[in-house]
PDB file of C-alpha atoms in Angstrom:
ATOM      1  CA  MET N   1      10.522 -92.888  20.271  1.00 66.00           C
ATOM      2  CA  CYS N   2       8.119 -92.199  23.109  1.00 85.00           C
ATOM      3  CA  LYS N   3       9.683 -91.927  26.552  1.00 93.00           C
ATOM      4  CA  ARG N   4       7.367 -89.415  28.233  1.00 97.00           C
ATOM      5  CA  PHE N   5       3.617 -88.982  28.104  1.00 98.00           C
ATOM      6  CA  ALA N   6       0.714 -87.434  29.971  1.00 97.00           C
ATOM      7  CA  LEU N   7      -2.165 -89.352  31.501  1.00 96.00           C
ATOM      8  CA  ASP N   8      -4.977 -87.386  33.123  1.00 96.00           C
ATOM      9  CA  LEU N   9      -8.117 -89.220  32.062  1.00 95.00           C
ATOM     10  CA  ASP N  10     -11.518 -90.161  33.436  1.00 95.00           C
ATOM     11  CA  TRP N  11     -11.420 -93.948  33.747  1.00 96.00           C
ATOM     12  CA  ASP N  12     -15.166 -94.293  33.310  1.00 96.00           C
ATOM     13  CA  ALA N  13     -14.889 -92.390  30.026  1.00 95.00           C
ATOM     14  CA  ILE N  14     -11.938 -94.535  28.930  1.00 96.00           C
ATOM     15  CA  ALA N  15     -13.877 -97.699  29.740  1.00 97.00           C
ATOM     16  CA  ALA N  16     -16.770 -96.409  27.633  1.00 96.00           C
ATOM     17  CA  GLN N  17     -14.481 -95.359  24.752  1.00 95.00           C
ATOM     18  CA  PHE N  18     -12.928 -98.830  24.550  1.00 96.00           C
ATOM     19  CA  SER N  19     -16.001-100.897  25.511  1.00 97.00           C
ATOM     20  CA  VAL N  20     -14.683-102.150  28.845  1.00 98.00           C
ATOM     21  CA  ALA N  21     -17.382-103.337  31.263  1.00 97.00           C
ATOM     22  CA  GLU N  22     -17.493-101.710  34.706  1.00 96.00           C
ATOM     23  CA  GLU N  23     -16.580-104.974  36.444  1.00 96.00           C
ATOM     24  CA  ASP N  24     -13.454-105.290  34.263  1.00 97.00           C
ATOM     25  CA  VAL N  25     -11.939-101.958  35.341  1.00 97.00           C
ATOM     26  CA  ARG N  26      -9.172-102.444  37.935  1.00 96.00           C
ATOM     27  CA  GLY N  27      -9.338 -99.030  39.529  1.00 94.00           C
ATOM     28  CA  ASP N  28      -7.138-100.129  42.434  1.00 94.00           C
ATOM     29  CA  VAL N  29      -4.080-100.575  40.188  1.00 96.00           C
ATOM     30  CA  LEU N  30      -4.640 -97.810  37.628  1.00 97.00           C
ATOM     31  CA  PRO N  31      -2.129 -94.924  37.706  1.00 97.00           C
ATOM     32  CA  ARG N  32      -2.781 -91.562  39.274  1.00 96.00           C
ATOM     33  CA  PRO N  33      -2.977 -88.525  36.970  1.00 97.00           C
ATOM     34  CA  SER N  34       0.447 -87.441  35.761  1.00 98.00           C
ATOM     35  CA  TYR N  35       1.862 -85.177  33.064  1.00 98.00           C
ATOM     36  CA  ASN N  36       5.324 -86.708  33.234  1.00 98.00           C
ATOM     37  CA  ILE N  37       5.061 -90.491  33.016  1.00 98.00           C
ATOM     38  CA  ALA N  38       8.415 -92.162  32.392  1.00 97.00           C
ATOM     39  CA  PRO N  39       9.532 -95.743  31.677  1.00 97.00           C
ATOM     40  CA  THR N  40       9.292 -98.196  34.614  1.00 96.00           C
ATOM     41  CA  GLN N  41       6.347 -96.269  36.065  1.00 97.00           C
ATOM     42  CA  ASN N  42       2.784 -97.562  36.254  1.00 97.00           C
ATOM     43  CA  ILE N  43       0.656 -96.961  33.150  1.00 98.00           C
ATOM     44  CA  ALA N  44      -2.853 -97.949  32.046  1.00 98.00           C
ATOM     45  CA  VAL N  45      -3.486-100.662  29.472  1.00 98.00           C
ATOM     46  CA  ILE N  46      -6.537-102.143  27.766  1.00 98.00           C
ATOM     47  CA  ALA N  47      -6.258-105.804  26.789  1.00 98.00           C
ATOM     48  CA  GLN N  48      -8.544-108.693  25.962  1.00 97.00           C
ATOM     49  CA  GLY N  49      -8.327-111.646  28.329  1.00 92.00           C
ATOM     50  CA  LYS N  50      -8.906-115.362  27.822  1.00 88.00           C
ATOM     51  CA  ASP N  51     -12.468-114.758  29.007  1.00 90.00           C
ATOM     52  CA  GLY N  52     -13.073-112.661  25.883  1.00 94.00           C
ATOM     53  CA  HIS N  53     -13.592-109.520  27.982  1.00 96.00           C
ATOM     54  CA  ARG N  54     -11.632-106.306  27.624  1.00 98.00           C
ATOM     55  CA  HIS N  55      -9.854-105.258  30.797  1.00 98.00           C
ATOM     56  CA  LEU N  56      -8.588-101.818  31.880  1.00 98.00           C
ATOM     57  CA  THR N  57      -5.760-102.210  34.366  1.00 98.00           C
ATOM     58  CA  GLY N  58      -2.284-101.050  35.337  1.00 98.00           C
ATOM     59  CA  ALA N  59       1.067-102.252  33.980  1.00 98.00           C
ATOM     60  CA  TYR N  60       4.807-101.667  34.405  1.00 97.00           C
ATOM     61  CA  TRP N  61       6.069 -99.539  31.507  1.00 98.00           C
ATOM     62  CA  SER N  62       8.930-101.583  30.024  1.00 97.00           C
ATOM     63  CA  LEU N  63       8.130-105.001  28.670  1.00 97.00           C
ATOM     64  CA  ILE N  64       9.844-107.877  30.443  1.00 96.00           C
ATOM     65  CA  PRO N  65       9.422-111.134  28.486  1.00 94.00           C
ATOM     66  CA  SER N  66       8.326-114.172  30.487  1.00 89.00           C
ATOM     67  CA  TRP N  67      11.638-115.932  29.799  1.00 90.00           C
ATOM     68  CA  SER N  68      13.774-113.140  31.276  1.00 91.00           C
ATOM     69  CA  PRO N  69      15.465-114.198  34.547  1.00 86.00           C
ATOM     70  CA  GLY N  70      15.394-110.655  35.873  1.00 85.00           C
ATOM     71  CA  LYS N  71      13.531-107.382  35.684  1.00 85.00           C
ATOM     72  CA  THR N  72      16.390-105.525  34.023  1.00 84.00           C
ATOM     73  CA  LEU N  73      17.437-106.235  30.451  1.00 91.00           C
ATOM     74  CA  PRO N  74      20.649-104.977  28.798  1.00 92.00           C
ATOM     75  CA  TYR N  75      18.592-102.818  26.410  1.00 95.00           C
ATOM     76  CA  PRO N  76      15.530-100.557  26.821  1.00 96.00           C
ATOM     77  CA  THR N  77      12.120-102.127  26.237  1.00 97.00           C
ATOM     78  CA  TYR N  78       9.759 -99.212  26.848  1.00 98.00           C
ATOM     79  CA  ASN N  79       9.403 -98.922  23.056  1.00 98.00           C
ATOM     80  CA  ALA N  80       9.325-101.535  20.288  1.00 97.00           C
ATOM     81  CA  ARG N  81       9.727-100.814  16.577  1.00 97.00           C
ATOM     82  CA  VAL N  82       6.743-101.808  14.469  1.00 96.00           C
ATOM     83  CA  GLU N  83       9.116-102.814  11.661  1.00 96.00           C
ATOM     84  CA  SER N  84      10.808-105.543  13.711  1.00 96.00           C
ATOM     85  CA  ALA N  85       8.670-106.363  16.774  1.00 97.00           C
ATOM     86  CA  HIS N  86       7.319-109.545  15.181  1.00 96.00           C
ATOM     87  CA  VAL N  87      10.817-111.022  14.733  1.00 96.00           C
ATOM     88  CA  LYS N  88      12.623-109.756  17.843  1.00 97.00           C
ATOM     89  CA  SER N  89      12.763-112.430  20.554  1.00 96.00           C
ATOM     90  CA  THR N  90      11.781-109.913  23.237  1.00 97.00           C
ATOM     91  CA  PHE N  91       8.582-108.874  21.474  1.00 98.00           C
ATOM     92  CA  ALA N  92       7.643-111.649  19.003  1.00 97.00           C
ATOM     93  CA  GLU N  93       5.382-113.648  21.331  1.00 96.00           C
ATOM     94  CA  SER N  94       3.580-110.511  22.465  1.00 98.00           C
ATOM     95  CA  THR N  95       3.149-109.317  18.877  1.00 98.00           C
ATOM     96  CA  ARG N  96       1.548-112.621  18.011  1.00 97.00           C
ATOM     97  CA  SER N  97      -1.139-112.688  20.705  1.00 97.00           C
ATOM     98  CA  ARG N  98      -0.552-110.195  23.543  1.00 98.00           C
ATOM     99  CA  ARG N  99      -1.396-106.786  22.197  1.00 98.00           C
ATOM    100  CA  THR N 100      -2.779-103.858  24.108  1.00 98.00           C
ATOM    101  CA  ILE N 101      -3.923-100.265  23.807  1.00 98.00           C
ATOM    102  CA  ILE N 102      -2.198 -97.721  26.027  1.00 98.00           C
ATOM    103  CA  PRO N 103      -4.396 -94.648  26.571  1.00 98.00           C
ATOM    104  CA  ALA N 104      -2.791 -91.219  26.957  1.00 97.00           C
ATOM    105  CA  SER N 105      -3.810 -87.574  27.130  1.00 97.00           C
ATOM    106  CA  GLY N 106      -0.816 -86.760  24.952  1.00 97.00           C
ATOM    107  CA  TYR N 107       2.892 -87.466  24.539  1.00 98.00           C
ATOM    108  CA  TYR N 108       6.208 -85.625  24.242  1.00 98.00           C
ATOM    109  CA  GLU N 109       8.847 -85.791  21.528  1.00 97.00           C
ATOM    110  CA  TRP N 110      12.105 -83.856  21.287  1.00 97.00           C
ATOM    111  CA  ARG N 111      13.638 -81.840  18.471  1.00 95.00           C
ATOM    112  CA  GLY N 112      17.169 -81.809  19.765  1.00 94.00           C
ATOM    113  CA  ARG N 113      16.743 -80.482  23.307  1.00 93.00           C
ATOM    114  CA  ARG N 114      13.397 -78.830  22.619  1.00 96.00           C
ATOM    115  CA  PRO N 115      10.346 -80.847  23.739  1.00 97.00           C
ATOM    116  CA  PHE N 116       6.990 -80.731  21.949  1.00 97.00           C
ATOM    117  CA  TYR N 117       3.647 -81.972  23.224  1.00 97.00           C
ATOM    118  CA  PHE N 118       1.287 -83.909  20.936  1.00 97.00           C
ATOM    119  CA  SER N 119      -2.406 -84.304  21.717  1.00 96.00           C
ATOM    120  CA  PRO N 120      -5.602 -85.443  19.944  1.00 94.00           C
ATOM    121  CA  GLU N 121      -7.895 -83.139  17.992  1.00 82.00           C
ATOM    122  CA  MET N 122     -10.640 -83.602  20.609  1.00 77.00           C
ATOM    123  CA  GLU N 123      -9.457 -83.160  24.201  1.00 72.00           C
ATOM    124  CA  SER N 124     -12.228 -85.438  25.462  1.00 70.00           C
ATOM    125  CA  THR N 125     -10.829 -88.367  23.447  1.00 84.00           C
ATOM    126  CA  ALA N 126      -7.798 -90.318  24.604  1.00 94.00           C
ATOM    127  CA  LEU N 127      -4.939 -91.214  22.312  1.00 96.00           C
ATOM    128  CA  ALA N 128      -4.940 -94.972  21.689  1.00 97.00           C
ATOM    129  CA  MET N 129      -1.270 -95.934  21.488  1.00 98.00           C
ATOM    130  CA  ALA N 130      -0.556 -99.439  20.218  1.00 98.00           C
ATOM    131  CA  GLY N 131       1.278-101.590  22.706  1.00 98.00           C
ATOM    132  CA  LEU N 132       2.411-105.102  23.553  1.00 98.00           C
ATOM    133  CA  TYR N 133       2.256-106.786  26.922  1.00 98.00           C
ATOM    134  CA  SER N 134       3.818-109.698  28.763  1.00 97.00           C
ATOM    135  CA  TRP N 135       3.418-111.376  32.124  1.00 94.00           C
ATOM    136  CA  ARG N 136       6.380-112.119  34.396  1.00 88.00           C
ATOM    137  CA  ARG N 137       6.630-113.870  37.720  1.00 78.00           C
ATOM    138  CA  PRO N 138       9.793-113.016  39.678  1.00 73.00           C
ATOM    139  CA  SER N 139       9.528-116.168  41.789  1.00 68.00           C
ATOM    140  CA  ALA N 140       7.181-119.032  42.562  1.00 65.00           C
ATOM    141  CA  ALA N 141       6.021-117.161  45.642  1.00 68.00           C
ATOM    142  CA  SER N 142       5.415-113.910  43.762  1.00 71.00           C
ATOM    143  CA  LEU N 143       2.343-112.594  42.027  1.00 78.00           C
ATOM    144  CA  TRP N 144       2.346-112.283  38.244  1.00 82.00           C
ATOM    145  CA  GLN N 145       3.276-108.797  37.029  1.00 92.00           C
ATOM    146  CA  LEU N 146       1.916-107.206  33.863  1.00 96.00           C
ATOM    147  CA  THR N 147       4.490-105.311  31.783  1.00 97.00           C
ATOM    148  CA  ALA N 148       4.038-103.372  28.539  1.00 98.00           C
ATOM    149  CA  THR N 149       5.765-101.460  25.756  1.00 98.00           C
ATOM    150  CA  ILE N 150       4.646 -98.794  23.267  1.00 98.00           C
ATOM    151  CA  LEU N 151       5.040 -99.543  19.557  1.00 98.00           C
ATOM    152  CA  THR N 152       6.663 -96.806  17.482  1.00 97.00           C
ATOM    153  CA  CYS N 153       6.788 -96.204  13.740  1.00 97.00           C
ATOM    154  CA  PRO N 154       8.501 -93.751  11.350  1.00 96.00           C
ATOM    155  CA  ALA N 155       7.114 -90.252  11.837  1.00 96.00           C
ATOM    156  CA  VAL N 156       5.037 -88.547   9.143  1.00 95.00           C
ATOM    157  CA  ASP N 157       3.768 -85.049   8.371  1.00 94.00           C
ATOM    158  CA  GLY N 158       3.750 -82.714  11.393  1.00 94.00           C
ATOM    159  CA  PRO N 159       5.321 -85.182  13.845  1.00 96.00           C
ATOM    160  CA  ALA N 160       8.203 -85.727  11.404  1.00 96.00           C
ATOM    161  CA  THR N 161       9.191 -82.070  11.775  1.00 96.00           C
ATOM    162  CA  VAL N 162      10.007 -82.795  15.428  1.00 97.00           C
ATOM    163  CA  HIS N 163      11.346 -86.376  15.532  1.00 97.00           C
ATOM    164  CA  ASP N 164      11.893 -89.301  13.164  1.00 96.00           C
ATOM    165  CA  ARG N 165       9.787 -91.696  15.283  1.00 96.00           C
ATOM    166  CA  MET N 166       6.294 -91.502  16.797  1.00 97.00           C
ATOM    167  CA  PRO N 167       3.935 -93.793  18.729  1.00 97.00           C
ATOM    168  CA  LEU N 168       1.789 -96.049  16.544  1.00 97.00           C
ATOM    169  CA  LEU N 169      -1.877 -95.117  17.036  1.00 97.00           C
ATOM    170  CA  VAL N 170      -4.771 -97.583  16.854  1.00 97.00           C
ATOM    171  CA  PRO N 171      -7.727 -96.458  14.674  1.00 95.00           C
ATOM    172  CA  ALA N 172     -11.137 -97.090  16.221  1.00 93.00           C
ATOM    173  CA  GLY N 173     -12.018 -99.396  13.331  1.00 95.00           C
ATOM    174  CA  MET N 174      -9.071-101.688  14.118  1.00 97.00           C
ATOM    175  CA  THR N 175      -9.478-101.880  17.892  1.00 97.00           C
ATOM    176  CA  SER N 176     -11.224-105.261  17.886  1.00 97.00           C
ATOM    177  CA  GLU N 177      -8.647-106.900  15.622  1.00 97.00           C
ATOM    178  CA  TRP N 178      -5.737-105.402  17.519  1.00 98.00           C
ATOM    179  CA  LEU N 179      -6.952-106.677  20.894  1.00 98.00           C
ATOM    180  CA  ASP N 180      -8.070-110.114  19.634  1.00 97.00           C
ATOM    181  CA  PRO N 181      -5.438-112.652  20.787  1.00 97.00           C
ATOM    182  CA  SER N 182      -6.653-115.234  18.256  1.00 96.00           C
ATOM    183  CA  ILE N 183      -5.353-113.050  15.395  1.00 97.00           C
ATOM    184  CA  ASP N 184      -1.634-113.151  14.618  1.00 97.00           C
ATOM    185  CA  GLY N 185      -0.506-109.565  15.096  1.00 96.00           C
ATOM    186  CA  ALA N 186       2.227-109.860  12.478  1.00 95.00           C
ATOM    187  CA  ARG N 187      -0.355-109.479   9.726  1.00 95.00           C
ATOM    188  CA  LEU N 188      -1.880-106.407  11.387  1.00 97.00           C
ATOM    189  CA  LEU N 189       1.291-104.344  11.593  1.00 95.00           C
ATOM    190  CA  ALA N 190       1.327-103.046   7.998  1.00 94.00           C
ATOM    191  CA  PRO N 191      -2.340-101.924   7.856  1.00 95.00           C
ATOM    192  CA  MET N 192      -2.062-100.501  11.384  1.00 94.00           C
ATOM    193  CA  ARG N 193       0.979 -98.512  10.390  1.00 94.00           C
ATOM    194  CA  LYS N 194      -0.839 -97.001   7.399  1.00 93.00           C
ATOM    195  CA  ALA N 195      -4.080 -96.191   9.240  1.00 94.00           C
ATOM    196  CA  GLY N 196      -2.275 -94.995  12.369  1.00 94.00           C
ATOM    197  CA  ALA N 197      -0.186 -92.546  10.323  1.00 93.00           C
ATOM    198  CA  GLU N 198      -3.381 -90.843   9.179  1.00 92.00           C
ATOM    199  CA  LEU N 199      -4.377 -90.280  12.814  1.00 94.00           C
ATOM    200  CA  SER N 200      -0.930 -88.953  13.747  1.00 95.00           C
ATOM    201  CA  ALA N 201      -1.034 -86.461  10.880  1.00 94.00           C
ATOM    202  CA  ARG N 202      -4.058 -84.825  12.526  1.00 94.00           C
ATOM    203  CA  LEU N 203      -2.531 -84.398  15.987  1.00 96.00           C
ATOM    204  CA  HIS N 204      -2.083 -80.953  17.498  1.00 95.00           C
ATOM    205  CA  PHE N 205       1.384 -80.127  18.810  1.00 96.00           C
ATOM    206  CA  HIS N 206       3.287 -77.225  20.337  1.00 96.00           C
ATOM    207  CA  GLU N 207       6.595 -76.568  22.027  1.00 97.00           C
ATOM    208  CA  VAL N 208       6.738 -76.832  25.815  1.00 97.00           C
ATOM    209  CA  ALA N 209       9.353 -76.358  28.510  1.00 96.00           C
ATOM    210  CA  PRO N 210      11.478 -79.398  29.460  1.00 95.00           C
ATOM    211  CA  PRO N 211       9.188 -81.591  31.599  1.00 93.00           C
ATOM    212  CA  GLU N 212      10.339 -81.339  35.197  1.00 94.00           C
ATOM    213  CA  GLY N 213       8.149 -82.116  38.173  1.00 96.00           C
ATOM    214  CA  ASP N 214       4.508 -82.721  37.332  1.00 97.00           C
ATOM    215  CA  GLY N 215       1.177 -81.019  36.712  1.00 97.00           C
ATOM    216  CA  PRO N 216      -0.814 -79.421  33.865  1.00 96.00           C
ATOM    217  CA  SER N 217       1.706 -76.578  33.553  1.00 97.00           C
ATOM    218  CA  LEU N 218       4.069 -79.004  31.780  1.00 97.00           C
ATOM    219  CA  ILE N 219       1.927 -78.939  28.625  1.00 97.00           C
ATOM    220  CA  ARG N 220       1.568 -75.151  28.528  1.00 96.00           C
ATOM    221  CA  PRO N 221       2.773 -73.793  25.150  1.00 96.00           C
ATOM    222  CA  ILE N 222       5.984 -71.787  25.019  1.00 91.00           C
ATOM    223  CA  ASN N 223       5.591 -68.397  23.369  1.00 76.00           C
ATOM    224  CA  ARG N 224       8.726 -67.824  21.310  1.00 63.00           C
ATOM    225  CA  GLU N 225       7.556 -64.602  19.695  1.00 57.00           C
ATOM    226  CA  GLU N 226      10.244 -61.964  19.871  1.00 44.00           C
ATOM    227  CA  PRO N 227       9.284 -58.736  21.713  1.00 44.00           C
ATOM    228  CA  MET N 228       8.536 -55.771  19.475  1.00 38.00           C
ATOM    229  CA  ARG N 229      11.538 -53.457  19.006  1.00 40.00           C
ATOM    230  CA  LEU N 230      10.575 -49.769  19.129  1.00 38.00           C
ATOM    231  CA  PHE N 231      14.009 -48.427  18.116  1.00 35.00           C
TER     232      PHE N 231
END
């Protein structure tokens, strides 16, 4: 699963990385830098609109389907399993045509009570986590709210030594297909899972202290080397 991640990115660089035009960046609703983002907080998403443009904007982290009468569901929706998202009523419509990329500096996973931080090979490149989105409108007088979830898949290689699940990553070569709402996402899940696993296998990771508060110190490696014994 992924229930904590870090987001300290240059939005201009993110827009360039994912081919988002300057006029399609909603800087007023994008999240502030944080090293301890949790479900229900504001995150950044990249999605393709009906106008054919890619948009970089903010979203509520926990997908609320349009048919839900309220903002709270009886089960968590900050993650969705890639194996079943296309058949689950909460996520099926979004899998079909409302897919997004959720950029991150890195993410945390836990081995028991010990957290580990995962980050890309190149610090200047954001992780592209696969996500789904949905719009909800609390009432006729309310504005539409964008909500999103992160897709997860079985962990492989290094990540599997920490946890049995990991975020599904979007390879650069599949970005266009993944964001294209005219393509049924159900047929993309298997190839995405295979290609994304190759990216995850190359991630750097290290143990960190339990994330409390905020700031860059949260991703500082823990040194577990035992002190030298002289006698």
